[in-house]
Amino acid sequence: MTGTADARSARFLIVGPQGSGKGTQGVLVAEAFGVPQVATGDIFRANVAGGTELGKRVQAIIEAGDLVPDELTSALVADRLSQSDAAEGFLLDGYPRNRGQVDDLDAFLAGRGEALDAVIELEVPREESIARIHQRAVEQGRSDDTEEVIANRLAIYERETAPILDVYRARDLVLRVDGVGTLDEVTSRIFEGLASRGLAPRHPGVVA
Ligand code: AMP
């Protein structure tokens, strides 16, 4: 069931540098709105771990912290968003990451008569996100959390991803949220901001 963006649709992006906490916050928003969280990085990592064809194609790219080609990434996302659980909404985390992917997503949504409802921008200073990535490296041991790769990923974020926010700002979609604070503080800011835009969760109880 597809349709135009209406009061019940919840089509979100969450954008922020690595270490901004967007993964954690994204899950909370997705749960509250009853929509799937679609995180391209998680999908790629699962394919690498599972040794799939896709995983073999992207492994070296991910380990270097470079971007997987748009064609491959956008096709993967289109396929995922075509599944029935994403019919009335989704929360995209880590996609789109550059201007080409913005265009691909626009074309995909326009083809279904859909549009984004909000873009959540999590703002975290560079030093803070670096500190958090280091912390995560210790806790999770991600193979793309080495010093050189972290620097590469942040540089790509600043050069290619941050500018896409201007595109969405021009459409008045961006909800800018201060990402510094406790997890609960940041979550509250996000939900207050969404509510001020008339976007209320379907399952508010999920967020205590
Ligand atoms: P993330 O977990 O979002 O930091 O993603 C981990 C890695 O997956 C990135 O460093 C990229 O190599 C790849 N990746 C994730 N999302 C995208 C995307 N939208 N476009 C290209 N590559 C991506």
Short mmCIF file of C-alpha atoms and ligand atoms in Angstrom, two decimals:
data_model
loop_
_atom_site.label_atom_id
_atom_site.label_comp_id
_atom_site.label_asym_id
_atom_site.label_seq_id
_atom_site.Cartn_x
_atom_site.Cartn_y
_atom_site.Cartn_z
CA MET A 1 0.00 0.00 0.00
CA THR A 2 1.67 3.18 -1.14
CA GLY A 3 0.40 6.73 -1.23
CA THR A 4 1.34 10.34 -0.88
CA ALA A 5 2.90 11.57 2.33
CA ASP A 6 0.03 12.15 4.72
CA ALA A 7 -0.49 12.61 8.42
CA ARG A 8 0.12 8.91 9.00
CA SER A 9 3.20 8.43 6.91
CA ALA A 10 6.59 8.44 8.61
CA ARG A 11 9.37 8.62 6.05
CA PHE A 12 12.50 9.78 7.76
CA LEU A 13 16.22 10.13 7.26
CA ILE A 14 18.66 10.47 10.11
CA VAL A 15 21.92 12.16 9.15
CA GLY A 16 25.01 12.81 11.23
CA PRO A 17 28.71 12.02 11.32
CA GLN A 18 29.92 8.63 12.46
CA GLY A 19 29.81 8.61 16.23
CA SER A 20 26.86 11.03 16.38
CA GLY A 21 24.63 8.36 17.91
CA LYS A 22 22.35 8.26 14.87
CA GLY A 23 22.16 4.46 14.91
CA THR A 24 20.86 4.34 18.47
CA GLN A 25 18.51 7.30 18.08
CA GLY A 26 17.31 6.02 14.71
CA VAL A 27 16.19 2.72 16.23
CA LEU A 28 14.17 4.59 18.88
CA VAL A 29 12.44 6.79 16.30
CA ALA A 30 11.71 3.82 14.04
CA GLU A 31 10.23 1.80 16.90
CA ALA A 32 8.06 4.67 18.11
CA PHE A 33 6.66 5.27 14.64
CA GLY A 34 6.29 1.56 13.92
CA VAL A 35 8.47 1.66 10.81
CA PRO A 36 11.61 -0.30 9.90
CA GLN A 37 15.02 1.21 10.44
CA VAL A 38 17.03 0.71 7.25
CA ALA A 39 20.75 1.18 7.91
CA THR A 40 22.85 0.59 4.80
CA GLY A 41 26.04 0.10 6.83
CA ASP A 42 24.37 -2.71 8.82
CA ILE A 43 23.08 -4.35 5.64
CA PHE A 44 26.54 -4.23 4.04
CA ARG A 45 28.23 -5.57 7.19
CA ALA A 46 25.72 -8.42 7.44
CA ASN A 47 26.48 -9.37 3.83
CA VAL A 48 30.22 -9.27 4.47
CA ALA A 49 29.80 -11.45 7.57
CA GLY A 50 27.56 -13.85 5.66
CA GLY A 51 30.01 -14.12 2.77
CA THR A 52 27.35 -13.27 0.14
CA GLU A 53 28.19 -12.12 -3.39
CA LEU A 54 27.31 -8.56 -2.37
CA GLY A 55 29.47 -8.91 0.71
CA LYS A 56 32.47 -10.00 -1.38
CA ARG A 57 32.01 -7.03 -3.71
CA VAL A 58 31.87 -4.44 -0.93
CA GLN A 59 34.24 -5.81 1.72
CA ALA A 60 37.41 -4.00 0.63
CA ILE A 61 35.51 -0.74 0.10
CA ILE A 62 34.01 -0.84 3.57
CA GLU A 63 37.29 -1.75 5.22
CA ALA A 64 38.88 1.32 3.60
CA GLY A 65 35.99 3.53 4.73
CA ASP A 66 35.19 4.49 1.13
CA LEU A 67 31.71 4.69 -0.32
CA VAL A 68 30.16 1.71 -2.07
CA PRO A 69 29.16 2.79 -5.63
CA ASP A 70 25.83 4.64 -5.79
CA GLU A 71 24.34 2.24 -8.31
CA LEU A 72 24.80 -0.72 -6.02
CA THR A 73 23.74 1.12 -2.86
CA SER A 74 20.65 2.74 -4.37
CA ALA A 75 19.49 -0.56 -5.87
CA LEU A 76 19.89 -2.21 -2.47
CA VAL A 77 17.84 0.51 -0.77
CA ALA A 78 15.12 0.50 -3.45
CA ASP A 79 14.80 -3.24 -2.99
CA ARG A 80 14.58 -2.91 0.79
CA LEU A 81 12.02 -0.06 0.66
CA SER A 82 9.88 -2.12 -1.70
CA GLN A 83 9.24 -4.68 1.00
CA SER A 84 5.78 -4.52 2.55
CA ASP A 85 6.92 -3.41 6.02
CA ALA A 86 8.18 -0.14 4.53
CA ALA A 87 4.92 0.70 2.74
CA GLU A 88 3.88 3.39 5.18
CA GLY A 89 7.23 4.53 6.36
CA PHE A 90 10.85 3.90 7.13
CA LEU A 91 13.81 5.46 8.82
CA LEU A 92 16.89 5.54 6.63
CA ASP A 93 20.22 5.64 8.45
CA GLY A 94 23.40 6.12 6.41
CA TYR A 95 21.64 6.70 3.09
CA PRO A 96 21.63 8.92 1.09
CA ARG A 97 25.25 9.86 1.62
CA ASN A 98 25.96 12.05 -1.39
CA ARG A 99 24.12 14.07 -4.02
CA GLY A 100 23.80 11.19 -6.47
CA GLN A 101 22.04 9.08 -3.84
CA VAL A 102 19.70 11.99 -3.02
CA ASP A 103 18.69 12.03 -6.68
CA ASP A 104 18.24 8.25 -6.73
CA LEU A 105 16.05 8.34 -3.62
CA ASP A 106 14.00 11.23 -5.01
CA ALA A 107 13.37 9.30 -8.21
CA PHE A 108 12.42 6.15 -6.32
CA LEU A 109 9.98 7.94 -4.01
CA ALA A 110 8.51 10.08 -6.79
CA GLY A 111 7.82 6.90 -8.75
CA ARG A 112 5.65 5.76 -5.86
CA GLY A 113 3.98 9.12 -5.25
CA GLU A 114 5.78 9.40 -1.93
CA ALA A 115 7.96 12.01 -0.27
CA LEU A 116 10.11 12.36 2.83
CA ASP A 117 8.46 13.78 5.94
CA ALA A 118 11.55 14.88 7.85
CA VAL A 119 15.33 14.72 7.88
CA ILE A 120 16.79 14.53 11.39
CA GLU A 121 20.24 16.14 11.53
CA LEU A 122 22.26 15.12 14.58
CA GLU A 123 24.89 17.75 15.25
CA VAL A 124 27.99 16.64 17.10
CA PRO A 125 31.37 18.45 17.12
CA ARG A 126 34.21 16.68 15.32
CA GLU A 127 36.26 15.96 18.48
CA GLU A 128 33.22 14.46 20.20
CA SER A 129 32.40 12.13 17.31
CA ILE A 130 36.04 11.01 17.07
CA ALA A 131 36.05 10.25 20.80
CA ARG A 132 32.83 8.26 20.48
CA ILE A 133 34.10 6.24 17.50
CA HIS A 134 37.22 5.34 19.49
CA GLN A 135 35.04 4.24 22.38
CA ARG A 136 32.96 2.07 20.02
CA ALA A 137 36.12 0.61 18.49
CA VAL A 138 37.11 -0.62 21.94
CA GLU A 139 33.62 -1.99 22.66
CA GLN A 140 32.69 -3.51 19.29
CA GLY A 141 35.96 -3.98 17.44
CA ARG A 142 34.61 -2.94 14.04
CA SER A 143 37.25 -3.58 11.36
CA ASP A 144 36.61 -0.13 9.85
CA ASP A 145 37.29 1.63 13.15
CA THR A 146 41.04 2.09 12.70
CA GLU A 147 42.64 5.53 12.96
CA GLU A 148 43.20 5.99 9.23
CA VAL A 149 39.78 4.68 8.23
CA ILE A 150 37.98 6.83 10.81
CA ALA A 151 39.69 9.93 9.39
CA ASN A 152 38.72 8.90 5.86
CA ARG A 153 35.08 8.33 6.81
CA LEU A 154 34.82 11.69 8.59
CA ALA A 155 36.42 13.46 5.61
CA ILE A 156 33.92 11.83 3.26
CA TYR A 157 31.08 12.85 5.58
CA GLU A 158 32.20 16.48 5.58
CA ARG A 159 32.88 16.59 1.85
CA GLU A 160 29.99 14.56 0.43
CA THR A 161 27.31 13.93 3.05
CA ALA A 162 27.00 17.20 5.00
CA PRO A 163 26.22 19.14 1.78
CA ILE A 164 23.10 17.03 1.11
CA LEU A 165 21.55 18.72 4.15
CA ASP A 166 21.42 21.96 2.15
CA VAL A 167 19.27 20.21 -0.43
CA TYR A 168 16.82 19.09 2.24
CA ARG A 169 17.00 22.44 4.06
CA ALA A 170 15.80 24.11 0.88
CA ARG A 171 12.77 21.80 1.09
CA ASP A 172 12.25 22.74 4.74
CA LEU A 173 12.65 19.13 5.82
CA VAL A 174 15.59 19.40 8.20
CA LEU A 175 15.13 19.10 11.93
CA ARG A 176 18.46 20.10 13.45
CA VAL A 177 19.11 18.45 16.81
CA ASP A 178 21.97 19.04 19.22
CA GLY A 179 23.50 15.56 19.60
CA VAL A 180 25.55 16.38 22.69
CA GLY A 181 24.02 15.17 25.94
CA THR A 182 22.73 11.97 27.44
CA LEU A 183 20.96 9.47 25.21
CA ASP A 184 17.61 10.41 26.81
CA GLU A 185 18.19 14.13 26.40
CA VAL A 186 18.93 13.75 22.72
CA THR A 187 15.95 11.42 22.23
CA SER A 188 13.64 13.99 23.86
CA ARG A 189 14.96 16.73 21.59
CA ILE A 190 14.26 14.61 18.53
CA PHE A 191 10.69 13.74 19.54
CA GLU A 192 9.91 17.32 20.55
CA GLY A 193 11.23 18.54 17.22
CA LEU A 194 9.22 15.99 15.27
CA ALA A 195 6.08 16.83 17.28
CA SER A 196 6.56 20.53 16.52
CA ARG A 197 6.38 19.53 12.86
CA GLY A 198 3.15 17.64 13.45
CA LEU A 199 4.86 14.26 13.41
CA ALA A 200 3.69 12.25 16.39
CA PRO A 201 4.71 8.64 17.02
CA ARG A 202 2.16 5.86 16.55
CA HIS A 203 3.63 3.96 19.47
CA PRO A 204 4.70 6.71 21.87
CA GLY A 205 4.85 4.23 24.73
CA VAL A 206 8.02 2.79 23.23
CA VAL A 207 9.81 5.98 24.24
CA ALA A 208 9.61 6.14 28.00
P1 AMP B 1 28.05 3.04 8.43
O1 AMP B 1 27.76 1.92 9.36
O2 AMP B 1 26.82 3.82 8.04
O3 AMP B 1 29.16 3.93 8.92
O4 AMP B 1 28.56 2.37 7.08
C1 AMP B 1 29.71 1.56 7.05
C2 AMP B 1 30.30 1.54 5.64
O5 AMP B 1 29.32 1.02 4.71
C3 AMP B 1 30.64 2.92 5.09
O6 AMP B 1 31.91 3.37 5.52
C4 AMP B 1 30.60 2.63 3.57
O7 AMP B 1 31.76 1.92 3.17
C5 AMP B 1 29.41 1.70 3.46
N1 AMP B 1 28.15 2.44 3.27
C6 AMP B 1 27.10 2.54 4.12
N2 AMP B 1 26.13 3.30 3.63
C7 AMP B 1 26.56 3.71 2.41
C8 AMP B 1 26.01 4.54 1.39
N3 AMP B 1 24.81 5.13 1.54
N4 AMP B 1 26.73 4.73 0.27
C9 AMP B 1 27.93 4.14 0.10
N5 AMP B 1 28.52 3.38 1.02
C10 AMP B 1 27.84 3.15 2.17
#
